[in-house]
């Protein structure tokens, strides 16, 4: 129930303040070169302890516990775990009873009957994205020469993301942002017409990242104010290359060979130092909440690499499943 993908399948496990977090990957072909060092670059991009992000910094050393032998994948399930070392659970002592507004505390309490590990957001924490990034590193290897690149376009409407984050933090507040992801060069024919359309599975993957609140492909919501003559992408050669890319590289759920382009919205962080209104779940009494602990004023700063990872996972799954369907020539 907590996994994603068909042929290239991932499951994540762990809690923010438990022993470890990690990922199980099933369906990775044998013979892919993999070592602890393969993960360093992308894991570093996800880490906090930069301006506008959390002061919690973890070593994020990947333990390759299964599925890798003599520096290559074996074709059997891969288990990668990361020890949690920099924990300050005392910051969360009241959080079991007083849910943070717009965080997962309230729904977790109701759904799991109060048995959930609430420390640092438990299983709902952004820390769980460490496993997603690790799986993404492997998916990116499978995808080569396709390259997924995500960038933070703006934070709170401003292109200077760090200044916007710091201004919010100074005011005991938080901000979100918009991330764009582009994949190139794209093959024609990935995806299915309806339920496994490329938009469907990418949206599924993106909304699995905590805090993503919206997605648009190509021109997205702006299409509502465009004429067909403006939106339609003129086809300029037999490979289907188009002059514009308002469709974001997908037609009928299927990749058309142009760059795959989409944007996601990251919400402002729920945990802010400003006082907030909540209730005590045990007594029902209204209460004022002052959140302690180390939080990202703007976790959007850390999310581009997670978006890339989930994109690579979706595309690898399509490729391994062989959804291209037709390999001949129409000439
Ligand atoms: C990399 C990353 C870091 C995050 N850091 C924080 C944080 O410091 N504080 C917080 O309240 N939420 C943080 N979040 C977001 C929460 O995990 C998320 O808002 C929460 O699970 C509720 O889910 P929802 O926003 O999708 O409804 C982070 C998310 C990611 C992906």
XYZ file of C-alpha atoms and ligand atoms in Angstrom:
362
model
C 0.000 0.000 0.000
C 2.908 2.357 0.534
C 4.777 1.553 -2.667
C 4.941 3.049 -6.147
C 5.724 1.754 -9.640
C 5.113 -1.499 -11.505
C 8.301 -2.791 -13.128
C 10.647 -0.443 -11.230
C 8.979 -0.429 -7.822
C 9.882 1.508 -4.676
C 8.774 1.280 -1.049
C 10.018 3.666 1.597
C 10.289 3.111 5.336
C 11.311 4.816 8.570
C 10.492 7.795 10.735
C 12.172 11.158 11.196
C 13.356 10.343 14.743
C 13.396 6.540 14.539
C 16.464 4.401 13.957
C 16.685 4.965 10.203
C 14.892 5.833 6.977
C 15.328 4.145 3.621
C 14.037 2.596 0.448
C 13.491 -0.852 -1.055
C 13.779 -0.966 -4.842
C 12.509 -3.930 -6.797
C 12.875 -4.438 -10.542
C 16.245 -2.783 -11.062
C 18.118 -4.675 -13.792
C 21.422 -6.425 -12.926
C 24.819 -4.993 -13.830
C 24.278 -1.295 -13.046
C 27.391 0.221 -11.416
C 26.553 1.363 -7.900
C 28.525 2.351 -4.818
C 27.954 4.597 -1.808
C 29.677 7.423 -3.702
C 27.091 7.243 -6.522
C 24.589 8.905 -4.176
C 26.725 11.710 -2.711
C 25.960 14.496 -5.193
C 22.164 14.206 -5.153
C 21.937 13.547 -1.413
C 23.918 16.718 -0.758
C 21.420 18.713 -2.847
C 18.588 17.465 -0.587
C 20.300 18.257 2.721
C 19.379 21.145 5.004
C 21.714 23.459 6.914
C 21.758 26.055 4.182
C 20.273 29.552 4.398
C 16.483 29.292 4.723
C 16.502 25.575 5.594
C 16.588 23.467 8.764
C 19.582 23.438 11.099
C 19.241 19.657 11.373
C 21.995 18.129 9.309
C 22.335 14.383 8.886
C 25.334 12.584 7.385
C 22.988 10.767 4.974
C 25.499 7.965 4.462
C 23.764 5.295 2.346
C 24.046 1.730 3.659
C 23.659 -0.601 0.668
C 22.219 -3.576 2.510
C 21.039 -5.793 -0.317
C 21.037 -6.142 -4.090
C 24.572 -4.846 -4.778
C 27.606 -7.131 -5.160
C 31.122 -6.276 -6.383
C 30.009 -2.731 -7.184
C 27.119 -3.754 -9.466
C 23.396 -4.323 -8.963
C 22.485 -8.011 -8.807
C 18.918 -7.820 -10.182
C 17.396 -8.699 -6.785
C 15.759 -6.163 -4.422
C 18.002 -3.309 -3.359
C 17.750 -2.031 0.221
C 19.322 1.318 1.075
C 19.062 2.750 4.582
C 20.221 5.926 6.299
C 20.805 6.103 10.062
C 19.129 9.003 11.882
C 21.841 10.548 14.024
C 20.996 14.199 14.649
C 17.768 13.868 16.644
C 16.252 16.233 19.223
C 12.973 14.528 20.091
C 12.388 16.718 23.183
C 11.328 19.489 20.746
C 8.250 17.407 19.955
C 7.098 16.398 23.443
C 3.697 18.135 23.153
C 3.121 17.318 19.551
C 1.454 13.984 20.193
C -1.513 15.850 21.664
C -1.493 19.246 19.986
C -1.547 18.923 16.198
C 0.309 21.470 14.085
C -2.218 23.241 11.827
C -1.991 22.002 8.224
C 0.612 19.351 9.066
C -0.190 15.608 9.126
C -0.379 15.385 12.961
C -4.185 15.504 13.173
C -4.929 13.014 10.368
C -2.205 10.646 11.606
C -3.725 10.721 15.128
C -7.178 9.893 13.742
C -6.102 7.338 11.145
C -3.646 5.419 13.325
C -5.498 5.792 16.632
C -2.709 7.697 18.366
C -0.121 4.924 17.795
C 1.906 6.842 15.205
C 5.429 8.079 15.871
C 4.806 11.840 15.941
C 8.407 12.866 16.682
C 9.602 15.234 13.973
C 6.586 14.362 11.805
C 7.391 10.614 12.002
C 6.731 8.853 8.704
C 5.305 12.083 7.207
C 8.594 13.921 7.530
C 10.530 15.362 4.609
C 13.351 13.121 5.906
C 11.635 10.219 4.123
C 12.548 11.833 0.797
C 16.153 10.655 1.377
C 15.041 7.225 0.124
C 13.292 8.788 -2.861
C 16.459 10.636 -3.852
C 18.499 7.420 -3.499
C 16.069 5.505 -5.739
C 16.210 8.448 -8.152
C 19.989 8.119 -8.438
C 19.524 4.551 -9.709
C 16.600 5.512 -11.974
C 18.693 8.307 -13.495
C 21.386 5.738 -14.381
C 18.766 3.606 -16.116
C 17.459 6.605 -18.060
C 20.752 7.845 -19.482
C 21.028 9.643 -21.963
C 17.697 11.158 -20.856
C 18.390 13.812 -18.229
C 15.877 15.212 -15.736
C 16.726 18.696 -14.401
C 14.586 20.523 -11.877
C 15.114 24.124 -10.781
C 13.456 26.384 -8.258
C 11.915 29.185 -10.348
C 10.581 31.371 -7.566
C 9.861 31.576 -3.847
C 6.867 33.601 -2.674
C 6.756 35.201 -6.134
C 10.411 36.289 -6.041
C 13.307 35.009 -8.147
C 15.786 35.537 -5.267
C 14.698 32.390 -3.423
C 17.113 32.628 -0.492
C 16.261 36.278 0.309
C 12.545 35.469 0.231
C 13.102 32.512 2.563
C 15.253 34.508 4.974
C 12.743 37.381 5.088
C 9.984 34.921 6.030
C 12.179 33.227 8.638
C 13.014 36.572 10.249
C 9.290 37.137 10.601
C 8.854 33.661 12.256
C 7.050 32.592 9.097
C 7.551 30.313 6.087
C 7.191 30.413 2.289
C 6.744 28.012 -0.623
C 7.706 28.128 -4.272
C 7.471 26.818 -7.811
C 9.811 24.177 -9.255
C 10.135 23.409 -12.955
C 11.352 20.045 -14.220
C 12.540 19.425 -17.779
C 13.590 16.061 -19.263
C 15.484 15.825 -22.521
C 16.054 14.154 -24.996
C 12.682 12.413 -24.828
C 11.747 9.300 -26.801
C 8.372 9.264 -28.561
C 5.760 6.837 -27.257
C 6.120 6.494 -23.468
C 2.775 6.348 -21.646
C -0.697 4.990 -22.234
C -3.804 6.784 -23.500
C -5.854 6.843 -20.304
C -5.031 5.664 -16.771
C -1.298 5.279 -17.186
C -0.884 8.514 -19.114
C 2.462 10.209 -18.482
C 0.612 13.099 -16.796
C -1.279 10.662 -14.536
C 1.780 8.831 -13.245
C 3.948 11.931 -12.913
C 1.156 13.618 -10.935
C 0.837 10.529 -8.729
C 4.586 10.613 -8.133
C 4.731 14.366 -7.458
C 1.869 14.300 -4.951
C 3.755 11.549 -3.109
C 6.347 14.183 -2.160
C 5.210 15.781 1.124
C 4.083 19.364 0.623
C 3.439 19.391 -3.157
C 0.100 21.103 -3.760
C -0.207 21.479 -7.521
C 1.193 20.503 -10.903
C 0.877 21.849 -14.425
C 2.259 20.472 -17.709
C 3.491 22.779 -20.472
C 1.443 25.981 -20.370
C -0.772 24.405 -17.708
C -3.392 26.698 -16.184
C -2.475 29.543 -18.558
C -4.094 27.429 -21.328
C -7.472 28.498 -19.967
C -6.829 32.002 -21.370
C -5.289 30.988 -24.701
C -6.838 30.472 -28.132
C -6.277 27.148 -29.886
C -4.245 29.027 -32.488
C -1.916 30.163 -29.697
C -1.811 26.924 -27.741
C -1.340 24.422 -30.592
C 2.320 23.570 -31.152
C 3.222 23.783 -34.886
C 4.906 20.534 -36.048
C 8.099 21.320 -37.928
C 9.628 17.954 -38.874
C 8.930 14.243 -39.334
C 10.283 13.477 -35.849
C 7.417 15.537 -34.433
C 9.580 18.412 -33.270
C 7.381 21.419 -32.518
C 8.025 25.143 -32.695
C 6.492 25.837 -29.296
C 5.864 23.420 -26.427
C 2.594 24.430 -24.776
C 1.730 20.720 -24.442
C 4.819 20.079 -22.289
C 5.916 17.174 -24.502
C 2.804 15.026 -24.003
C -0.229 14.475 -26.249
C -2.909 11.924 -25.501
C -0.990 10.801 -22.423
C 1.978 9.803 -24.607
C 5.363 11.520 -24.942
C 5.739 13.271 -28.320
C 9.555 13.519 -28.409
C 9.745 17.182 -27.365
C 11.076 18.150 -23.920
C 8.907 16.900 -21.071
C 8.145 20.027 -19.022
C 6.072 20.481 -15.891
C 5.959 22.669 -12.788
C 4.967 21.869 -9.227
C 3.911 24.123 -6.374
C 5.510 23.623 -2.962
C 3.496 24.904 -0.006
C 4.876 27.108 2.782
C 6.201 25.001 5.688
C 3.560 24.136 8.279
C 5.926 24.427 11.272
C 6.349 28.141 11.896
C 7.563 29.911 15.022
C 4.611 32.356 15.018
C 1.894 31.528 17.496
C -0.930 29.432 16.033
C -4.316 28.168 17.109
C -4.891 24.477 17.672
C -6.603 22.157 20.124
C -5.543 19.570 22.658
C -6.688 16.270 21.154
C -7.054 14.630 24.578
C -9.072 17.362 26.301
C -10.632 19.115 23.274
C -9.563 22.475 24.744
C -8.469 25.293 22.443
C -4.827 26.099 22.826
C -2.124 28.375 21.494
C 0.727 26.532 19.842
C 4.347 27.701 19.797
C 6.310 25.313 17.593
C 9.835 24.456 18.655
C 12.352 22.399 16.784
C 14.423 22.850 13.662
C 12.401 23.494 10.531
C 12.866 24.665 6.987
C 11.544 28.206 6.530
C 11.329 27.183 2.868
C 11.690 23.487 2.138
C 11.135 24.211 -1.585
C 14.885 25.004 -1.587
C 15.545 21.280 -0.972
C 12.901 19.771 -3.230
C 14.217 20.135 -6.840
C 16.370 17.000 -6.495
C 13.367 15.077 -5.104
C 11.267 16.150 -8.110
C 14.032 14.965 -10.440
C 14.207 11.641 -8.592
C 10.463 10.974 -8.828
C 10.464 11.952 -12.513
C 13.319 9.549 -13.230
C 11.502 6.787 -11.302
C 8.311 7.234 -13.368
C 10.175 7.330 -16.692
C 12.338 4.314 -15.803
C 9.207 2.373 -14.935
C 7.682 3.228 -18.341
C 10.889 2.248 -20.126
C 11.368 -1.055 -18.267
C 7.694 -1.890 -18.834
C 8.275 -1.298 -22.536
C 5.272 0.982 -22.960
C 6.637 2.300 -26.254
C 4.625 -0.510 -27.806
C 5.936 -0.139 -31.356
C 9.544 -0.238 -32.435
C 9.242 -0.368 -36.217
C 9.339 2.342 -38.836
C 6.273 3.844 -40.510
C 8.177 4.420 -43.732
C 12.572 17.992 1.937
C 11.377 18.359 2.772
C 11.560 19.021 3.984
C 10.468 19.364 4.765
N 10.694 20.050 5.948
C 9.632 20.390 6.729
C 9.837 21.072 7.976
O 10.971 21.387 8.373
N 8.740 21.375 8.730
C 7.460 21.070 8.315
O 6.504 21.389 9.010
N 7.259 20.448 7.137
C 8.289 20.084 6.347
N 8.072 19.412 5.156
C 6.690 19.198 4.702
C 5.910 18.174 5.486
O 6.546 16.916 5.423
C 4.479 18.117 4.916
O 3.941 19.398 4.830
C 3.587 17.276 5.811
O 3.974 15.921 5.735
C 2.100 17.375 5.445
O 1.901 16.976 4.137
P 1.190 17.920 3.057
O 1.836 19.263 3.151
O 1.453 17.251 1.725
O -0.271 17.964 3.409
C 9.157 19.037 4.352
C 8.975 18.368 3.141
C 10.069 18.030 2.343
C 9.827 17.325 1.034
